Amino acid sequence: TWINTGLPYYYMNIGSIYQYANKPDSAVYYLQLAEPGFEKEYNEKNRQTLFGEIGQCYSTLQKPKQAILYYEKALTLNTQIKSPSKAAQYSFALSTLYEQLQDYKKAFDYNRRGVILRDSLQKMSNQKDIALMEVNNENRRHEKELELIAMQKLTKRNLQYMAITISITIFFLILIVIGMFPVSKVTIKLLGYFAFICLFEFIVLLIEPSLHHLTHGQPLQIWLIKIVVIALLVPLQHYLEHGLIGFLSTRKKKTFSIKKWWRRQKKPTAASIDEMEEDTAVL
């Protein structure tokens, strides 16, 4: 991979391997081989990483002056990179190194700078946590709203199913009541045809969600299954429709007349007259 990224990057990788293998002298050798190439070809962030590693190696080798030189280079580049975490890391490292050189003023200054940066990072972290909590709360509120909408849709759908069921039941009852009166066979046939169409379309409507779940919404499979269902329902519809129409059309019709009913209510029957005469005789 060093062919694509360049020879300096290869030297840096070798130096990093020696650094993590606790061989800082060999690490410094390869890291410094990478330094000229990084100075010319690589951006500030890569150069800062290289200088920080060299500074860490010199610090391990107990060479504070060389370590300070590279840590300060890395810290200077941070003005362009603006990485508070790296700035805090290098500031604390420089504070320790200047303390070793007994330059307590600079040690104190870098330590204070590191503390300020660390506190700033902590505040940023807290703000991120608060923002994350607000986002989570908003997500939960949104989920509750979606659940409420889903429940409202389910309730509305169930009410519509109930309304259709009641409507079909009432329609069949009306059809039976109409069959008690002298109505033409064509009228009964039309009403029966409409009633059974409503009934069997409602059956297809009920099984449609199960079809979509079973076929995962594949149109071809839904179409084939509906063909089979309709092929079974159509003969059944004709059979039941023929039976109902035949039953209603052959029943004995009774003509209902409000005028005749009112006359019967006003005219006393013979039995009631006899009862009145008996009551008079007793008196």
CSV table of C-alpha atoms in Angstrom, one decimal:
chain,number,residue,atom,x,y,z
A,1,THR,CA,0.0,0.0,0.0
A,2,TRP,CA,3.0,2.3,0.5
A,3,ILE,CA,3.3,2.6,-3.4
A,4,ASN,CA,-0.1,4.4,-3.4
A,5,THR,CA,0.5,6.5,-0.3
A,6,GLY,CA,4.2,7.3,-0.8
A,7,LEU,CA,7.4,6.2,0.8
A,8,PRO,CA,7.2,8.7,3.7
A,9,TYR,CA,4.0,7.0,4.8
A,10,TYR,CA,5.7,3.6,4.6
A,11,TYR,CA,8.5,4.9,6.9
A,12,MET,CA,5.9,6.3,9.3
A,13,ASN,CA,4.2,2.9,9.5
A,14,ILE,CA,7.5,1.2,10.2
A,15,GLY,CA,8.3,3.8,12.9
A,16,SER,CA,4.9,3.3,14.5
A,17,ILE,CA,5.5,-0.5,14.6
A,18,TYR,CA,8.8,0.0,16.5
A,19,GLN,CA,7.1,2.6,18.8
A,20,TYR,CA,4.4,0.1,19.9
A,21,ALA,CA,7.0,-2.6,20.1
A,22,ASN,CA,8.7,-0.4,22.8
A,23,LYS,CA,11.7,0.3,20.7
A,24,PRO,CA,11.7,4.1,20.6
A,25,ASP,CA,15.2,4.6,19.2
A,26,SER,CA,14.4,2.6,16.1
A,27,ALA,CA,11.0,4.3,15.9
A,28,VAL,CA,12.6,7.7,15.9
A,29,TYR,CA,15.0,6.7,13.1
A,30,TYR,CA,12.1,5.7,10.7
A,31,LEU,CA,9.9,8.5,11.8
A,32,GLN,CA,12.5,11.1,11.0
A,33,LEU,CA,13.1,9.4,7.6
A,34,ALA,CA,9.4,10.2,6.9
A,35,GLU,CA,9.7,13.8,8.1
A,36,PRO,CA,11.0,15.5,5.0
A,37,GLY,CA,8.3,13.8,2.8
A,38,PHE,CA,5.6,14.8,5.3
A,39,GLU,CA,6.8,18.4,5.3
A,40,LYS,CA,6.5,18.6,1.5
A,41,GLU,CA,3.6,16.3,0.5
A,42,TYR,CA,1.2,15.8,3.4
A,43,ASN,CA,-1.4,18.0,5.1
A,44,GLU,CA,-1.3,19.6,8.5
A,45,LYS,CA,-3.2,16.8,10.2
A,46,ASN,CA,-0.8,14.1,9.0
A,47,ARG,CA,2.3,16.2,10.0
A,48,GLN,CA,0.8,16.8,13.4
A,49,THR,CA,0.4,13.1,14.0
A,50,LEU,CA,4.0,12.4,12.9
A,51,PHE,CA,5.4,15.2,15.1
A,52,GLY,CA,3.4,13.9,18.1
A,53,GLU,CA,4.7,10.4,17.7
A,54,ILE,CA,8.3,11.6,17.4
A,55,GLY,CA,7.8,13.8,20.5
A,56,GLN,CA,6.4,10.8,22.4
A,57,CYS,CA,9.4,8.6,21.4
A,58,TYR,CA,11.9,11.3,22.6
A,59,SER,CA,10.0,11.6,25.8
A,60,THR,CA,10.3,7.8,26.3
A,61,LEU,CA,14.0,8.1,25.6
A,62,GLN,CA,14.3,10.7,28.3
A,63,LYS,CA,15.3,13.4,25.9
A,64,PRO,CA,13.0,16.3,26.9
A,65,LYS,CA,14.5,19.0,24.8
A,66,GLN,CA,14.0,17.0,21.5
A,67,ALA,CA,10.5,15.9,22.7
A,68,ILE,CA,9.6,19.6,23.4
A,69,LEU,CA,10.7,20.6,20.0
A,70,TYR,CA,8.4,18.1,18.2
A,71,TYR,CA,5.4,18.6,20.6
A,72,GLU,CA,5.6,22.3,20.1
A,73,LYS,CA,5.6,21.8,16.3
A,74,ALA,CA,2.5,19.6,16.7
A,75,LEU,CA,0.8,22.1,18.9
A,76,THR,CA,1.6,24.9,16.4
A,77,LEU,CA,-0.1,23.0,13.7
A,78,ASN,CA,-3.2,22.7,15.9
A,79,THR,CA,-4.1,26.3,15.2
A,80,GLN,CA,-5.0,25.2,11.7
A,81,ILE,CA,-6.5,21.8,12.5
A,82,LYS,CA,-8.4,23.0,15.6
A,83,SER,CA,-8.5,19.8,17.5
A,84,PRO,CA,-9.1,20.5,21.2
A,85,SER,CA,-8.3,16.9,22.2
A,86,LYS,CA,-4.9,16.9,20.5
A,87,ALA,CA,-4.1,20.4,21.9
A,88,ALA,CA,-4.9,19.2,25.4
A,89,GLN,CA,-2.8,16.1,25.0
A,90,TYR,CA,0.2,18.0,23.7
A,91,SER,CA,-0.2,20.7,26.4
A,92,PHE,CA,-0.1,18.2,29.3
A,93,ALA,CA,2.9,16.5,27.7
A,94,LEU,CA,4.8,19.8,27.4
A,95,SER,CA,3.9,20.6,31.0
A,96,THR,CA,5.5,17.4,32.1
A,97,LEU,CA,8.6,17.9,30.0
A,98,TYR,CA,9.2,21.5,31.1
A,99,GLU,CA,8.8,20.3,34.7
A,100,GLN,CA,11.6,17.9,34.0
A,101,LEU,CA,13.7,20.8,32.8
A,102,GLN,CA,12.7,22.7,36.0
A,103,ASP,CA,11.1,25.4,33.9
A,104,TYR,CA,8.1,25.6,36.2
A,105,LYS,CA,6.6,28.7,34.7
A,106,LYS,CA,6.1,27.1,31.3
A,107,ALA,CA,5.1,23.9,32.9
A,108,PHE,CA,2.4,25.8,34.8
A,109,ASP,CA,1.3,27.7,31.7
A,110,TYR,CA,1.0,24.5,29.6
A,111,ASN,CA,-0.8,22.7,32.4
A,112,ARG,CA,-3.3,25.5,32.8
A,113,ARG,CA,-3.8,25.5,29.0
A,114,GLY,CA,-4.4,21.7,29.1
A,115,VAL,CA,-6.9,22.0,32.0
A,116,ILE,CA,-8.8,24.8,30.1
A,117,LEU,CA,-9.0,22.6,27.0
A,118,ARG,CA,-10.0,19.5,29.0
A,119,ASP,CA,-12.8,21.5,30.7
A,120,SER,CA,-13.9,22.8,27.3
A,121,LEU,CA,-14.0,19.3,25.9
A,122,GLN,CA,-16.0,18.1,29.0
A,123,LYS,CA,-18.5,20.9,28.4
A,124,MET,CA,-18.7,20.0,24.7
A,125,SER,CA,-19.3,16.4,25.7
A,126,ASN,CA,-22.0,17.4,28.1
A,127,GLN,CA,-23.7,19.5,25.4
A,128,LYS,CA,-23.5,16.6,23.0
A,129,ASP,CA,-25.0,14.3,25.7
A,130,ILE,CA,-27.8,16.8,26.3
A,131,ALA,CA,-28.4,17.2,22.5
A,132,LEU,CA,-28.4,13.4,22.2
A,133,MET,CA,-30.9,13.1,25.0
A,134,GLU,CA,-33.2,15.7,23.3
A,135,VAL,CA,-32.9,13.8,20.0
A,136,ASN,CA,-33.8,10.6,21.8
A,137,ASN,CA,-36.8,12.2,23.5
A,138,GLU,CA,-37.9,13.7,20.2
A,139,ASN,CA,-37.6,10.2,18.6
A,140,ARG,CA,-39.6,8.7,21.4
A,141,ARG,CA,-42.3,11.4,21.0
A,142,HIS,CA,-42.4,10.8,17.3
A,143,GLU,CA,-42.7,7.0,17.9
A,144,LYS,CA,-45.6,7.6,20.3
A,145,GLU,CA,-47.3,9.8,17.7
A,146,LEU,CA,-46.8,7.1,15.1
A,147,GLU,CA,-48.2,4.5,17.4
A,148,LEU,CA,-51.2,6.8,18.2
A,149,ILE,CA,-51.8,7.3,14.5
A,150,ALA,CA,-51.6,3.6,13.8
A,151,MET,CA,-54.1,2.9,16.6
A,152,GLN,CA,-56.5,5.5,15.3
A,153,LYS,CA,-56.2,4.0,11.8
A,154,LEU,CA,-56.8,0.5,13.2
A,155,THR,CA,-59.9,1.7,15.2
A,156,LYS,CA,-61.2,3.5,12.1
A,157,ARG,CA,-60.7,0.4,10.0
A,158,ASN,CA,-62.5,-1.8,12.6
A,159,LEU,CA,-65.4,0.6,12.8
A,160,GLN,CA,-65.7,0.5,9.0
A,161,TYR,CA,-65.7,-3.3,9.1
A,162,MET,CA,-68.4,-3.2,11.7
A,163,ALA,CA,-70.4,-0.7,9.7
A,164,ILE,CA,-70.2,-2.8,6.6
A,165,THR,CA,-71.2,-5.9,8.5
A,166,ILE,CA,-74.2,-4.2,10.0
A,167,SER,CA,-75.2,-2.7,6.6
A,168,ILE,CA,-75.1,-6.1,4.9
A,169,THR,CA,-77.1,-7.7,7.8
A,170,ILE,CA,-79.8,-4.9,7.6
A,171,PHE,CA,-79.9,-5.3,3.8
A,172,PHE,CA,-80.6,-9.0,4.1
A,173,LEU,CA,-83.3,-8.4,6.7
A,174,ILE,CA,-84.9,-5.7,4.5
A,175,LEU,CA,-84.8,-8.2,1.6
A,176,ILE,CA,-86.6,-10.8,3.7
A,177,VAL,CA,-89.2,-8.3,4.9
A,178,ILE,CA,-89.8,-7.2,1.3
A,179,GLY,CA,-90.3,-10.8,0.3
A,180,MET,CA,-93.4,-10.9,2.6
A,181,PHE,CA,-95.2,-8.4,0.3
A,182,PRO,CA,-96.4,-8.8,-3.2
A,183,VAL,CA,-93.2,-7.6,-5.0
A,184,SER,CA,-92.2,-8.7,-8.5
A,185,LYS,CA,-89.7,-11.5,-9.0
A,186,VAL,CA,-87.4,-9.2,-11.0
A,187,THR,CA,-87.2,-6.8,-8.0
A,188,ILE,CA,-86.4,-9.6,-5.6
A,189,LYS,CA,-83.8,-10.9,-8.0
A,190,LEU,CA,-82.1,-7.5,-8.4
A,191,LEU,CA,-82.0,-6.9,-4.7
A,192,GLY,CA,-80.7,-10.4,-4.0
A,193,TYR,CA,-78.0,-10.0,-6.6
A,194,PHE,CA,-76.9,-6.7,-5.0
A,195,ALA,CA,-77.0,-8.2,-1.5
A,196,PHE,CA,-74.8,-11.2,-2.4
A,197,ILE,CA,-72.4,-9.0,-4.3
A,198,CYS,CA,-71.9,-6.9,-1.2
A,199,LEU,CA,-71.5,-10.0,1.0
A,200,PHE,CA,-68.9,-11.7,-1.2
A,201,GLU,CA,-67.0,-8.5,-1.9
A,202,PHE,CA,-66.8,-8.0,1.9
A,203,ILE,CA,-65.3,-11.5,2.2
A,204,VAL,CA,-62.7,-10.7,-0.4
A,205,LEU,CA,-62.0,-7.5,1.5
A,206,LEU,CA,-61.4,-9.4,4.7
A,207,ILE,CA,-59.0,-11.8,3.3
A,208,GLU,CA,-57.0,-9.3,1.3
A,209,PRO,CA,-54.6,-8.2,4.1
A,210,SER,CA,-53.8,-11.9,4.8
A,211,LEU,CA,-53.0,-12.3,1.0
A,212,HIS,CA,-50.6,-9.4,1.1
A,213,HIS,CA,-48.9,-10.8,4.2
A,214,LEU,CA,-48.7,-14.3,2.7
A,215,THR,CA,-47.4,-13.2,-0.7
A,216,HIS,CA,-45.2,-10.3,0.6
A,217,GLY,CA,-47.2,-8.0,-1.7
A,218,GLN,CA,-46.3,-9.8,-5.0
A,219,PRO,CA,-49.0,-8.7,-7.5
A,220,LEU,CA,-48.9,-11.9,-9.6
A,221,GLN,CA,-49.4,-14.2,-6.6
A,222,ILE,CA,-52.2,-12.0,-5.2
A,223,TRP,CA,-53.9,-12.0,-8.6
A,224,LEU,CA,-53.7,-15.8,-9.0
A,225,ILE,CA,-55.1,-16.4,-5.4
A,226,LYS,CA,-57.9,-13.9,-6.0
A,227,ILE,CA,-58.8,-15.8,-9.2
A,228,VAL,CA,-59.1,-19.0,-7.2
A,229,VAL,CA,-61.1,-17.4,-4.4
A,230,ILE,CA,-63.5,-15.7,-6.9
A,231,ALA,CA,-63.8,-19.0,-8.9
A,232,LEU,CA,-65.0,-20.6,-5.6
A,233,LEU,CA,-67.3,-17.8,-4.5
A,234,VAL,CA,-69.1,-17.1,-7.8
A,235,PRO,CA,-70.8,-20.6,-8.0
A,236,LEU,CA,-71.6,-20.3,-4.2
A,237,GLN,CA,-73.1,-16.9,-4.8
A,238,HIS,CA,-75.3,-18.2,-7.7
A,239,TYR,CA,-76.5,-21.1,-5.6
A,240,LEU,CA,-77.4,-19.1,-2.6
A,241,GLU,CA,-78.9,-16.3,-4.7
A,242,HIS,CA,-81.1,-18.8,-6.5
A,243,GLY,CA,-82.2,-20.4,-3.3
A,244,LEU,CA,-83.1,-17.2,-1.6
A,245,ILE,CA,-85.0,-15.8,-4.6
A,246,GLY,CA,-86.9,-19.0,-5.0
A,247,PHE,CA,-87.8,-19.0,-1.3
A,248,LEU,CA,-89.0,-15.4,-1.3
A,249,SER,CA,-90.9,-15.6,-4.6
A,250,THR,CA,-92.9,-18.8,-3.6
A,251,ARG,CA,-94.0,-17.6,-0.2
A,252,LYS,CA,-97.7,-16.8,0.3
A,253,LYS,CA,-98.0,-13.0,0.1
A,254,LYS,CA,-100.3,-11.1,2.5
A,255,THR,CA,-101.4,-7.7,1.4
A,256,PHE,CA,-101.2,-5.3,4.3
A,257,SER,CA,-103.8,-2.4,4.4
A,258,ILE,CA,-103.8,0.3,7.0
A,259,LYS,CA,-107.5,1.1,6.2
A,260,LYS,CA,-108.6,-2.5,6.8
A,261,TRP,CA,-106.6,-2.7,10.0
A,262,TRP,CA,-108.2,0.5,11.3
A,263,ARG,CA,-111.7,-0.7,10.5
A,264,ARG,CA,-111.1,-3.9,12.4
A,265,GLN,CA,-110.0,-1.9,15.4
A,266,LYS,CA,-113.1,0.3,15.3
A,267,LYS,CA,-115.7,-2.4,14.6
A,268,PRO,CA,-116.5,-4.6,17.7
A,269,THR,CA,-116.5,-8.4,17.1
A,270,ALA,CA,-119.5,-10.6,17.7
A,271,ALA,CA,-117.8,-12.1,20.8
A,272,SER,CA,-117.3,-8.8,22.3
A,273,ILE,CA,-121.0,-7.9,21.8
A,274,ASP,CA,-122.1,-11.1,23.4
A,275,GLU,CA,-119.9,-10.4,26.4
A,276,MET,CA,-121.4,-6.9,26.7
A,277,GLU,CA,-124.9,-8.4,26.7
A,278,GLU,CA,-124.0,-10.9,29.4
A,279,ASP,CA,-122.6,-8.2,31.6
A,280,THR,CA,-125.9,-6.2,31.2
A,281,ALA,CA,-128.0,-9.2,32.1
A,282,VAL,CA,-126.1,-9.7,35.3
A,283,LEU,CA,-126.6,-6.2,36.3
